[in-house]
Structures are given as C-alpha cells and as structure tokens.
XYZ file of C-alpha atoms in Angstrom:
539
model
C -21.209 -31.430 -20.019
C -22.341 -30.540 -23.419
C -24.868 -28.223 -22.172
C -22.436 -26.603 -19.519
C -20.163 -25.749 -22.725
C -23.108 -24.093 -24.389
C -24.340 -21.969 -21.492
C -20.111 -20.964 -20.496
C -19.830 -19.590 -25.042
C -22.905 -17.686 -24.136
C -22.072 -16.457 -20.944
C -20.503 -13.581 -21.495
C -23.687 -12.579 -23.755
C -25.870 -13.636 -21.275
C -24.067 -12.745 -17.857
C -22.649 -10.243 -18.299
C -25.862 -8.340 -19.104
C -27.028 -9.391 -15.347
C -27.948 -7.071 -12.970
C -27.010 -7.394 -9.729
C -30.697 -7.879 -8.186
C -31.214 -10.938 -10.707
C -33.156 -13.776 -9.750
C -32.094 -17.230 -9.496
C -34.856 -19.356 -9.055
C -34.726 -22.932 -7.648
C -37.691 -25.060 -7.154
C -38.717 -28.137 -5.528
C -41.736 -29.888 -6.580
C -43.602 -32.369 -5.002
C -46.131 -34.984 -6.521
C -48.002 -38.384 -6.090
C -45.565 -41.576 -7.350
C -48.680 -42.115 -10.002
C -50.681 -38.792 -10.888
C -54.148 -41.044 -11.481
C -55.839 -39.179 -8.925
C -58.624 -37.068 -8.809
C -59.273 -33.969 -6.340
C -62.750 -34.541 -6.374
C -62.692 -38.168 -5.144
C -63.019 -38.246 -1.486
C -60.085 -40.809 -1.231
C -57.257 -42.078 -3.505
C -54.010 -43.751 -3.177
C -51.418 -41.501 -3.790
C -47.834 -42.662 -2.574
C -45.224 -39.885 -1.837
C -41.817 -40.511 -0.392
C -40.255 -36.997 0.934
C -36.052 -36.602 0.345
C -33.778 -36.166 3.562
C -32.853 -32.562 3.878
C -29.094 -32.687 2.687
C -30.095 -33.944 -0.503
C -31.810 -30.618 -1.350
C -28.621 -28.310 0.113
C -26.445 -30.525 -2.162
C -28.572 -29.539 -5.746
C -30.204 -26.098 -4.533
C -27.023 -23.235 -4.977
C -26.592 -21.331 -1.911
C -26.573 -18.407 -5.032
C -30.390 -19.345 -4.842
C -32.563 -15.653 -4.612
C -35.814 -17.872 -4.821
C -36.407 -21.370 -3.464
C -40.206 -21.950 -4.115
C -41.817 -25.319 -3.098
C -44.782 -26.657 -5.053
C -47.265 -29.192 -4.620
C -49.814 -30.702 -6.837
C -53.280 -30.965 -5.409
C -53.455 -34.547 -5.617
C -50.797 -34.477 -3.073
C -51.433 -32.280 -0.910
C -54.860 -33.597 -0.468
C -53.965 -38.019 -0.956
C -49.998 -37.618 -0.377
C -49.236 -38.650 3.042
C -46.742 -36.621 4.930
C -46.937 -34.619 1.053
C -48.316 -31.600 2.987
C -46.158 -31.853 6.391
C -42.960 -32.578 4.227
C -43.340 -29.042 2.064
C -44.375 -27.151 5.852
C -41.213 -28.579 7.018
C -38.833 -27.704 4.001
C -40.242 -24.380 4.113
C -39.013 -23.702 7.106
C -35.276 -25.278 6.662
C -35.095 -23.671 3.370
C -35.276 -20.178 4.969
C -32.442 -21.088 7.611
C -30.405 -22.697 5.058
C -30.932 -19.808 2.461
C -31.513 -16.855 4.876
C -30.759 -14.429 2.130
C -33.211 -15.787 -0.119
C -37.667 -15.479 -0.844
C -38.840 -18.922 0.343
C -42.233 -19.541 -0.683
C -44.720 -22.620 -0.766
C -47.642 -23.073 -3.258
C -50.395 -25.661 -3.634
C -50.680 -25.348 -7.988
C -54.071 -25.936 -8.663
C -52.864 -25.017 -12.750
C -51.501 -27.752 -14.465
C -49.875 -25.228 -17.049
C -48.933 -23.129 -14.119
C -47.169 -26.104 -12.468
C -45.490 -27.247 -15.415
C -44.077 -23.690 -16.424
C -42.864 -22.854 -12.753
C -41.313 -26.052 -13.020
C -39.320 -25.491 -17.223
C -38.718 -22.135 -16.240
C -36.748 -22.330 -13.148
C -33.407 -22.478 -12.692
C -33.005 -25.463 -10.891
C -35.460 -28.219 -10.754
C -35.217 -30.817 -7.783
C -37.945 -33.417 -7.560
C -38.753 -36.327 -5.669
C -40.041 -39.357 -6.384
C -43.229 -38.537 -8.406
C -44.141 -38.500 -11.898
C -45.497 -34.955 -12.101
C -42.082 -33.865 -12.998
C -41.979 -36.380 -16.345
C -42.356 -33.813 -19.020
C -40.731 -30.466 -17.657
C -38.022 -32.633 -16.898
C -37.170 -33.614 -19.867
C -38.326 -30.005 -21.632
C -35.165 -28.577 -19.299
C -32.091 -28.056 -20.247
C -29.884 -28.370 -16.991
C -29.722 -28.199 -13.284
C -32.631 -31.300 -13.235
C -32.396 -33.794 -10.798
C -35.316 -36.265 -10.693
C -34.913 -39.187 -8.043
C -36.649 -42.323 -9.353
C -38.138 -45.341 -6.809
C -38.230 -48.051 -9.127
C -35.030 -50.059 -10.185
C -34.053 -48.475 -13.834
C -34.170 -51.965 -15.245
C -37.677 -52.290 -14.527
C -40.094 -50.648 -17.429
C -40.693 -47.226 -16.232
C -41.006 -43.463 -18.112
C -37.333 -43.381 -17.932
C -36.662 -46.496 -19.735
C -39.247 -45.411 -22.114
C -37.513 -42.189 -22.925
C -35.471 -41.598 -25.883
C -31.428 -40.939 -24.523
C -31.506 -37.790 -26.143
C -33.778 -36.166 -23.682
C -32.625 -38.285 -20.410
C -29.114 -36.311 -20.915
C -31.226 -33.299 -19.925
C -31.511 -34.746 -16.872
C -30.097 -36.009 -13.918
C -31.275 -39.395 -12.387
C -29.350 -39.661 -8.805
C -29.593 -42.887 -7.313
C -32.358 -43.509 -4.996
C -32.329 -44.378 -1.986
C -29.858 -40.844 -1.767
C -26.713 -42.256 -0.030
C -24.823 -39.625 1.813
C -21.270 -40.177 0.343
C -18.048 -39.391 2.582
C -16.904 -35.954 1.631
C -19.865 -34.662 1.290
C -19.633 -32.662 4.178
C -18.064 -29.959 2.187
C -21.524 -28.539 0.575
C -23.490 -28.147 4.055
C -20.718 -27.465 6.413
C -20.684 -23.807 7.833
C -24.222 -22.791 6.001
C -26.225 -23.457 9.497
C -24.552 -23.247 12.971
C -24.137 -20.572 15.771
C -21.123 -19.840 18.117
C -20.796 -20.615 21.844
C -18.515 -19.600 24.186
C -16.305 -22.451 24.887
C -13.669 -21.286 28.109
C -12.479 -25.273 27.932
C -11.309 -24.459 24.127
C -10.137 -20.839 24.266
C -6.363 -22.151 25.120
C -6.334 -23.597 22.098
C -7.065 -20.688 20.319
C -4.270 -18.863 21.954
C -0.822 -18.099 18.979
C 2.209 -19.345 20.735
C 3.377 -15.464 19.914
C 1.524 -12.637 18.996
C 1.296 -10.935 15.672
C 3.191 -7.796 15.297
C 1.650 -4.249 14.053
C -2.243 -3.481 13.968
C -3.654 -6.918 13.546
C -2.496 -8.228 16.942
C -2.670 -4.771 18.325
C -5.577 -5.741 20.729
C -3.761 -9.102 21.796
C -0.723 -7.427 22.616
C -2.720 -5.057 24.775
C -5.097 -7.351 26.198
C -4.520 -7.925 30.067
C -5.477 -11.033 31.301
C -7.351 -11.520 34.433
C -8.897 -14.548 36.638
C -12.607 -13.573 35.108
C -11.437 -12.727 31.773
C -7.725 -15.320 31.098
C -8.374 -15.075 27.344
C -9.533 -12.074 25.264
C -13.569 -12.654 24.174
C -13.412 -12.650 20.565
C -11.098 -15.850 20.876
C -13.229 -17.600 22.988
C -16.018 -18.699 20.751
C -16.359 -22.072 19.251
C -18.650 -23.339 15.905
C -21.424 -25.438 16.353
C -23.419 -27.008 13.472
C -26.996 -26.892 14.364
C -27.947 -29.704 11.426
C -25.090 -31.517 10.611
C -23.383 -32.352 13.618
C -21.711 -35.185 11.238
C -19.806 -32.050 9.170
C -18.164 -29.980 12.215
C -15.678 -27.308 12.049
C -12.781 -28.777 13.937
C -10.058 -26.786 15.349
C -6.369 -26.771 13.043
C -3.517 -28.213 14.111
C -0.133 -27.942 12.327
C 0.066 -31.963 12.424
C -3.634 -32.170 10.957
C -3.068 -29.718 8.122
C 0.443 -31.601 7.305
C -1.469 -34.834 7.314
C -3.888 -33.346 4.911
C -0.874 -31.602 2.875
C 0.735 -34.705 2.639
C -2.136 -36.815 1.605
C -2.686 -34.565 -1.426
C 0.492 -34.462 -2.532
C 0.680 -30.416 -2.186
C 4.098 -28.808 -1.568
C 2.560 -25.100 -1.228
C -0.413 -22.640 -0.432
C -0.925 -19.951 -2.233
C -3.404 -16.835 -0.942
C -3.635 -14.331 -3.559
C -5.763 -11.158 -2.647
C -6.638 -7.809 -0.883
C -6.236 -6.737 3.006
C -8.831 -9.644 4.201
C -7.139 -12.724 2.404
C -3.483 -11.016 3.870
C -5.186 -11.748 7.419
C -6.074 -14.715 6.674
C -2.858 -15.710 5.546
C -1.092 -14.094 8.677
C -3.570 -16.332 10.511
C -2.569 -19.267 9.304
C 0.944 -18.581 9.949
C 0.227 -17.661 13.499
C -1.466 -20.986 14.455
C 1.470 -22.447 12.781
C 3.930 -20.893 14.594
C 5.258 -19.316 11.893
C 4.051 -15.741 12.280
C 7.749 -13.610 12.777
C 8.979 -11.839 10.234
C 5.791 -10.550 8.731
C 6.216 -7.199 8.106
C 2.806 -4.593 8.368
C 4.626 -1.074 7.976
C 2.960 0.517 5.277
C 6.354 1.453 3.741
C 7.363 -2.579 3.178
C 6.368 -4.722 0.278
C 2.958 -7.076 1.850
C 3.809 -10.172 0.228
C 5.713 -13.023 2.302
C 6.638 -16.856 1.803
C 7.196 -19.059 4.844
C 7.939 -22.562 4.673
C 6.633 -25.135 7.015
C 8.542 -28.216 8.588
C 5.863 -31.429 8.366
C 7.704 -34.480 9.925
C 7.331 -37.524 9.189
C 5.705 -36.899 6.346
C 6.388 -37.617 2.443
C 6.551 -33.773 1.440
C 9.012 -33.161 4.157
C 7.471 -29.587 4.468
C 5.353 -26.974 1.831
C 5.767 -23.628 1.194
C 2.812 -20.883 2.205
C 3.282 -17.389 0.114
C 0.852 -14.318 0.271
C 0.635 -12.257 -2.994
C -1.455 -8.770 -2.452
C -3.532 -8.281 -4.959
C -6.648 -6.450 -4.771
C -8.309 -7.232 -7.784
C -7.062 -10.415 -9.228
C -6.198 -8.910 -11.814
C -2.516 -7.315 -13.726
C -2.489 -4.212 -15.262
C 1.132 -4.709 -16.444
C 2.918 -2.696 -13.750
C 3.953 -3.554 -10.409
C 3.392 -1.173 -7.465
C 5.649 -0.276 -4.660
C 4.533 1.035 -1.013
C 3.156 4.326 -1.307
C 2.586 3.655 -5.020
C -0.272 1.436 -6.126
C -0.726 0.455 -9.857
C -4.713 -0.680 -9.947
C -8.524 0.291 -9.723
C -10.572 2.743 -11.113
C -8.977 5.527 -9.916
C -5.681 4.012 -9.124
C -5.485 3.720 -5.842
C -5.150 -0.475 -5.141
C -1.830 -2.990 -4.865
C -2.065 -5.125 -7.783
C 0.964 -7.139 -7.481
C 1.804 -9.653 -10.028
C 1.057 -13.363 -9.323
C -0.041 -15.571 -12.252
C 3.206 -16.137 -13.246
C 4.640 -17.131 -9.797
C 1.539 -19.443 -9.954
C 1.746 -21.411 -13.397
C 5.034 -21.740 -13.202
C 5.151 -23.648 -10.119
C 6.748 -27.318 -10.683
C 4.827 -28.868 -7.593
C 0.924 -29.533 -6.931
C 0.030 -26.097 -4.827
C -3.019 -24.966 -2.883
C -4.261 -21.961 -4.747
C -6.762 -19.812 -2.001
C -7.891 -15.988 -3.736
C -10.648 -13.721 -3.398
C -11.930 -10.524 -4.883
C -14.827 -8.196 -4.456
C -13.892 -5.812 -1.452
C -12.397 -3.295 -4.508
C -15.391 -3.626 -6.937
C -17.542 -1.196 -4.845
C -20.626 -0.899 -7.237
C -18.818 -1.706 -10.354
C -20.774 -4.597 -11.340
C -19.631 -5.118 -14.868
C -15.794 -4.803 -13.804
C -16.828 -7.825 -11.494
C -18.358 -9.988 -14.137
C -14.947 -9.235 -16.732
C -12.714 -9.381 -14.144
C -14.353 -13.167 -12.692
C -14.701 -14.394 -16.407
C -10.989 -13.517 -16.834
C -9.829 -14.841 -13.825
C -11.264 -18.243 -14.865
C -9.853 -18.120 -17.998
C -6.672 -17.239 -16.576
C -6.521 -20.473 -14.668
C -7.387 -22.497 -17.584
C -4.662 -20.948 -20.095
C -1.982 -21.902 -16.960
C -3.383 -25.364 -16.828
C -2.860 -25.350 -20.746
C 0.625 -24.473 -20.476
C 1.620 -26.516 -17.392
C -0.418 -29.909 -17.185
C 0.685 -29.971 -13.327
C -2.007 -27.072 -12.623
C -4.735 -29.277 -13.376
C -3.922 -31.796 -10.303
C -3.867 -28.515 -7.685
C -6.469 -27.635 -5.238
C -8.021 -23.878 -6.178
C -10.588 -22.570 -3.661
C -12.087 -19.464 -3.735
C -13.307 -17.791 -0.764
C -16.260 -15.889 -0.246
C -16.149 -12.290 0.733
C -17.717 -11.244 3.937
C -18.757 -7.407 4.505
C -18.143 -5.852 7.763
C -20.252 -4.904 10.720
C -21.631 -1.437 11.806
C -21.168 0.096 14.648
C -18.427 -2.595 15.510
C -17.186 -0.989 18.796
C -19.969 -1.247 20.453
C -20.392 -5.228 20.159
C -18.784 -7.178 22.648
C -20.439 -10.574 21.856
C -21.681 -12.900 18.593
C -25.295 -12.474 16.876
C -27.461 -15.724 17.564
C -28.599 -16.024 14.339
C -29.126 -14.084 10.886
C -32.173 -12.553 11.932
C -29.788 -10.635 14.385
C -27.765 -9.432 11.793
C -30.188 -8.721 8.867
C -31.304 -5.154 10.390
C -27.903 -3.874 10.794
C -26.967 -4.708 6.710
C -25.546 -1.166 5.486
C -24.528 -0.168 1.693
C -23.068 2.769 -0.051
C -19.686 4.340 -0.588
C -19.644 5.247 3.239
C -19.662 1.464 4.394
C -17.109 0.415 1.218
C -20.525 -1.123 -0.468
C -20.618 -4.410 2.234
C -24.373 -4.511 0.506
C -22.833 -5.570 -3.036
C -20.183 -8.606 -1.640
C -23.634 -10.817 -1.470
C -24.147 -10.604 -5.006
C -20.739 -10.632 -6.166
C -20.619 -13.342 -4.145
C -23.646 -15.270 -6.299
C -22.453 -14.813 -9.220
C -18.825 -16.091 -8.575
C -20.693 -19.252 -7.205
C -22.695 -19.708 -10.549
C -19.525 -19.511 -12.567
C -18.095 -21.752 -10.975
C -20.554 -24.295 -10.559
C -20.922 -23.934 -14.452
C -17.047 -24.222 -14.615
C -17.069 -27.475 -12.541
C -19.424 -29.187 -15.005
C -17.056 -28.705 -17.826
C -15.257 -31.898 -16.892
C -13.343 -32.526 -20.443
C -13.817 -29.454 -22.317
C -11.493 -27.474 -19.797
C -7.673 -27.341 -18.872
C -8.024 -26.585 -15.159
C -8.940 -27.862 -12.140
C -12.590 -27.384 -10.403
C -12.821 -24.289 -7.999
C -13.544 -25.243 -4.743
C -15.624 -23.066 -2.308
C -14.543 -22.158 0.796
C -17.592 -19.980 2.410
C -17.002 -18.474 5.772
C -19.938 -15.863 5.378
C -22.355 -16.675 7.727
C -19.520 -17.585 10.347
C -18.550 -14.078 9.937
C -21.577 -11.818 10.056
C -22.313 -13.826 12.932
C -19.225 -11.757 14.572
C -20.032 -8.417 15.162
C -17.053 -8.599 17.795
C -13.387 -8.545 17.050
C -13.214 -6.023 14.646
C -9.617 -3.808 14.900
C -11.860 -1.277 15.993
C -14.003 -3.422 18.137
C -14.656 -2.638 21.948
C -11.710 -5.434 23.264
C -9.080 -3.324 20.857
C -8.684 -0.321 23.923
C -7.607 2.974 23.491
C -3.954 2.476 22.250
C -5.295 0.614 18.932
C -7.824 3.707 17.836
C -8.107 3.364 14.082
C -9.191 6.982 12.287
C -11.689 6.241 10.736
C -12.883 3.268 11.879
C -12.155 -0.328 11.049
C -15.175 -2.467 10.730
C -14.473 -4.981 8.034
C -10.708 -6.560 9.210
C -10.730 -8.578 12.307
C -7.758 -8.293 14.945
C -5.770 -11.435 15.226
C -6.522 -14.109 16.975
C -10.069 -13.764 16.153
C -13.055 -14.846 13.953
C -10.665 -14.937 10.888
C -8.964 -18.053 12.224
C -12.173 -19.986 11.850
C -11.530 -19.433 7.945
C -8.600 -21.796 7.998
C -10.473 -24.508 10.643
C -13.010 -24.309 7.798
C -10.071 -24.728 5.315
C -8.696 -27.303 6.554
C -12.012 -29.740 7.442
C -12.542 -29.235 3.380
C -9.305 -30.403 2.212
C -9.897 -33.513 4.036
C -13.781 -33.666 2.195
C -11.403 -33.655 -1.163
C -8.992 -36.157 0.008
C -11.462 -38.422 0.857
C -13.518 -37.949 -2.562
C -10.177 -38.713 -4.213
C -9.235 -41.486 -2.275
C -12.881 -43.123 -2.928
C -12.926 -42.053 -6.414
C -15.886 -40.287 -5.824
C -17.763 -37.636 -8.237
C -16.759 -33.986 -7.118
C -19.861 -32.511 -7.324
C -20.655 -28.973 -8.216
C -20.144 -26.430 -5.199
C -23.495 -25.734 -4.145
C-alpha cells in the first residue's frame, strides 16, 4: 500500500508526461525450482511446475502493450513441460491480449534475464528460484508463487521483511476464488447466433426516436421473426465457468438488493445515454425518455423490486461528456464544455455525493478527448480525486459500487456489415484514426491508462476516502459487432443518418450486452463481500 501511495504523489510527475504509445511491459519468467544446473551437462534434475492460465489474466493488466515470456536455459533444456508450457502461453497470451507484442525468449544472459525481469512492469513468476533477487530488487506489481510450505526454511523465510513487502507471495496451489470471474469474463469469447434466445432479447416496447428507429421499422417475417443484430448470443471460449448471462429485472433486483443499493447512476456522453436507455428498456421502463434534440437528456426512473428489502431503486442518467464541470450548465441548443465549446457538460457530482443511500455509480469518458492526450490524463486524475473528496465529505460513498466502463470506438463502413467478426484478427485491418473517424484509434489508449489508475487507486486500501473502481469492459464484445450500428444495413431507408453513424448502436442491439455484462459483475462483488474475500486489483 505504501508503495501504491508513493507511485499515486508522483503520478502526476510521472504520468502525466506519458505519451500515448507508452509501453507497459509485463513479463513472465520461467525457471528450474533449484537453479544448480548446468547447460553443459547432458542431464540434470530440474523440477518446474507451470501456473493454470487464469492465474496469469488475474496479475498481467489487460493495459499490458508487452507481455514477454522468458526462460532460463536450464529450463528450457532440464525443465519438463518448461519449454511446452512458455509455447503454450505464448499463444493464449496473444488471444487474451490481442492488442498487445507477445514475445518468447530463451535468456542465455544472466544479467539480461535479471534486468528484463527489475525492469518490467509487472513481474509474474512461477515456482522457481530464478526470480529470488529481481524480486526482491522490485518495487511493485511482483507476484512470486512459492511450492514449499512458508514455515519450512526457504529464501523467503530467510529474507529480511523489509524486502518481502516488495513482493507478493500468493498462495500456492492458486485456488480460483468465487468472484473471480470478474477479471477474465468478456476478454475471450465470440458471438453465435442463437434463434432459441433472440425472444428474449426482444423490449416489451420499443424505444422512441433514432435509437429504436430500426426496430420500429423492422418487419418481421417467417425467415427473419427477429431483427439480426438482436439475435446473437456471448460465448466464452476459455472460461465457460464466467458466462455472460442474459438480465432479468428479478436477477438485477436480487443483486440490487443483496448490496444494499437503492440507485444507479450513469454519468456520461451519447454512448453511456444508450446504455442507460437500454437498461430501461429490458426493464420495462423505457416511456417517457425523451430524444428531441430540443429536451434536456437527463432522466430518473424508478424501479419496483418485490419482495425485496429495498422495495425498489432509483436509475438516473446525467449527460455529461467529459466528466468534468466547468461551472455552467448547458441547455439544448447550448452546450457549456470542450475545447471549442461544443459538448453537454451537465452538472452531476453534487447530485452524486449528496446521495443519502448506497448507489451504483456507472461513467465513462474518452469519446470527447479526440487527440487531447494531456486533457485525458487531468481530466482522469481529477475525476478520481473527485470521488475521493465526496467520500471525505459523505462516509456513505465509500460503501457504493463505482464502475467505470471502457470506451469502445466504432466500426467503418458499418452499413455494409450485416453479421459479427469471428475474432480480432477480423477486426484489426479495419481500425481507422483521425478527426474524420472522431479518433476511434486513441479510445485504446485512453482506455490503458484509465485502467492503470485505477488499479493503482485500488491498492490504496487505507490511505484513500473512496471506494475501488470497478471495471466493466465491453470492448472486445463490441468491435466484435460491426452490425447494428444506427446506420447499419438492418436500419432501412427511413432511419438515414447524414453523415453517418458508426459508433452508437440502434436499440435492441449489441449495447444491451453491456448491462448482461453489468449485471454478472455485481454478483462477482456480492459474492467477494459475502466471503470476505480480497477485491483484487482490476486487471
């Protein structure tokens, strides 16, 4: 915790002289239990014990621009399975990280191995006792995994306390602990068309204005009963154990209830608004919601949950494109924010501290930064501070549930998709950037470096007024859907957007996967809560 304080005081030195393009290296190094052997034997007994695969999504950030895997020689010549086990993670590591250079090195250098591993950013090792001294040279972001029962005379009983706080001993076996499901879910799946499910994914009435523009429209017939983008289901291809369940207005009471939260709060631009709208629609709660241009955005609905100890809880939508409050508040027609002026930047912290119940706080921001990277970094930094001064004033704040949500970038050429990318290797060719395509290429980034903060922000466990930031991380759902775009080929002709609209989905669509996903992680934190369990870091 100590050394999360020191790196957040010198974060704003260090961070926020970042470029975008920054590395953030992660490494995984693999070595013999006992390092007595020699490459130039022609046999030797070295004993290596490989990690399940989860273990490594759970420490390695999904922020990660380098995963590198290295191997001492002794093991990758003795080390049964040593050689197989880094082949193997080579390959996972660039589906789970798709965005990120994967590479795998026999280090023949002792030096060399023992600087890739001090210098990284994150060091994960298995069983082995190569990783002894960088270990303890680190600083943070070490986790060492340890055969032999701590009470038994090993390096780490012989090392001074001083230098095991620089490091993080998990317990060994790793033990998969319930709620878990939270860091892998959604990072590697694919969708498939699921006919059997589609009524399910049907509103009971359809949204009003351009959002449900292609629903009203759509015409039904005995090949096609439900329009295509709604017919698409999430499959985990890993963790079958973590799936994305479909939302039901009884489950997300339930989970409501169980937390003790009495509202949810969505505070951002255009893409968190549909995503609010789409949680009132599966509700049933959708009427009312205004999307003339000439009426104020923000809306507050309250939901009945029977039977139930909250009775019901309130969901609000706030507009605010930038998280942030320049002091004004805009009217339609007459925004108050951005570099030029020209975003909604209605006011919202207040609304928020104030609040006498435990509340689900959901925001976003990046779709207004274009290439303004240094606005990002301020504007993130104050954001967190924000929520900590609140937490200062109102000691409830500390006991809600904050999640922020990734931002996904749009797709090009959207009308001309009528069906889902397989996988990211689909996708990758068609990535655009530049003021033309709103700067989709810069969310990624901005996207990294709000995941850093907070993971740094979730280690500051006493030192801090507010609660950890959840993540809630829809990405690769979404650039997995080309389709369903309001200017996708199921909108027809009477829903032409000029120009076209690429980035917001049309409702029921790919957005309402966001809030399956939302609702599949509240229940990961109600069950860490219940256990008592450590809420690790978002990866």
């Amino acid at each position: 915790e100590s050394r999360a304080l020191t790196f957040w005081l010198r974060n704003a030195a260090e961070f926020s002289h970042r470029e975008k393009d920054d590395m953030e290296v992660s490494v995984v190094s693999l070595s013999c239990a006992e390092e007595g052997c020699d490459t130039t034997q022609a046999s030797c007994v070295c004993e290596f014990t490989p990690l399940p695969n989860w273990v490594y999504a759970m420490h390695i950030p999904r922020s990660s621009t380098n995963v590198a895997i290295i191997v001492s020689p002794t093991c990758a010549k003795f080390g049964e399975g040593c050689t197989l086990h880094a082949q193997e993670l080579y390959h996972f590591f660039q589906t789970l990280y798709p965005r990120a250079d994967i590479t795998y090195n026999v280090i023949t250098s002792t030096s060399s191995w023992y600087m890739r591993m001090i210098t990284a950013d994150v060091l994960v090792c298995p069983p082995g006792e190569g990783c002894l001294l960088p270990a303890i040279a680190r600083d943070a972001y070490t986790y060492v995994y340890e055969k032999t029962d701590p009470t038994v005379s090993t390096w780490l009983t012989c090392t001074p306390d001083n230098y095991l706080t620089r490091l993080t001993v998990p317990t060994y076996p790793p033990v998969f602990v319930q709620g878990d499901c939270r860091h892998l879910r959604a990072r590697i799946g694919a969708w498939t068309n699921d006919m059997a499910l589609a009524p399910s994914l049907q509103y009971s009435s359809p949204v009003d204005g351009y959002l449900g523009c292609a629903d009203t429209n759509f015409v039904a017939t005995a090949e096609d009963p439900y329009r295509p983008p709604t017919t698409y289901r999430w499959d985990e291809n890993v963790w079958a154990t973590c799936p994305v369940e479909v939302m039901t207005k009884d489950d997300l009471c339930t989970q409501m209830d169980r937390l003790g939260l009495t509202r949810i709060l969505f505070v951002g631009d255009h893409t968190t608004m549909t995503q609010a709208i789409s949680l009132a629609s599966i509700l049933g709660q959708n009427n009312d919601i205004s999307l003339d241009t000439s009426v104020v955005p923000n809306f507050t609905k309250t939901i009945t949950c029977a039977g139930t100890t909250i009775g019901s809880f309130g969901l609000s939508y706030i507009r605010n494109d930038r998280l942030e409050e320049p002091g004004t508040t805009p009217s339609p027609g007459f925004p108050n924010c951005g570099p030029t002026n020209e975003q909604y930047c209605y006011p919202w912290s207040t609304d928020y501290s104030s609040y006498d119940g435990k509340q689900l706080l959901i925001v976003n921001t990046g779709y207004h930064w274009a290439d303004d990277w240094q606005g990002y970094i301020t504007n993130f930094q104050n954001f967190v501070g924000l929520i900590d001064d609140a937490a200062g004033a109102n000691a409830i704040r500390k006991d809600d549930v904050m999640m922020f949500r990734t931002s996904v970038p749009g797709h090009k050429e959207c009308d001309l998709h009528n069906g889902v990318y397989a996988h990211y290797g689909e996708y990758c060719p068609r990535i655009v950037n530049g003021a033309f395509w709103h700067w989709w290429g810069e969310l990624p980034p901005y996207n990294d470096y709000a995941i850093r903060i907070i993971n740094e922000w979730n280690l500051l466990n006493t030192v801090k007024n507010g609660p950890n930031i959840e993540l809630l991380d829809p990405w690769l759902m979404s650039v997995l859907r080309p389709d369903g775009h309001l200017s996708g080929s199921d909108a027809g002709p009477s829903c032409t957007l000029d120009p076209k609209e690429c980035m917001l989905y049309s409702l029921p669509g790919p957005v309402d996967w966001w809030n399956h996903l939302l609702l599949q992680q509240l229940v990961d934190i109600g069950t860490h809560l219940e256990n008592s369990n450590p809420m690790q870091a978002w990866r």
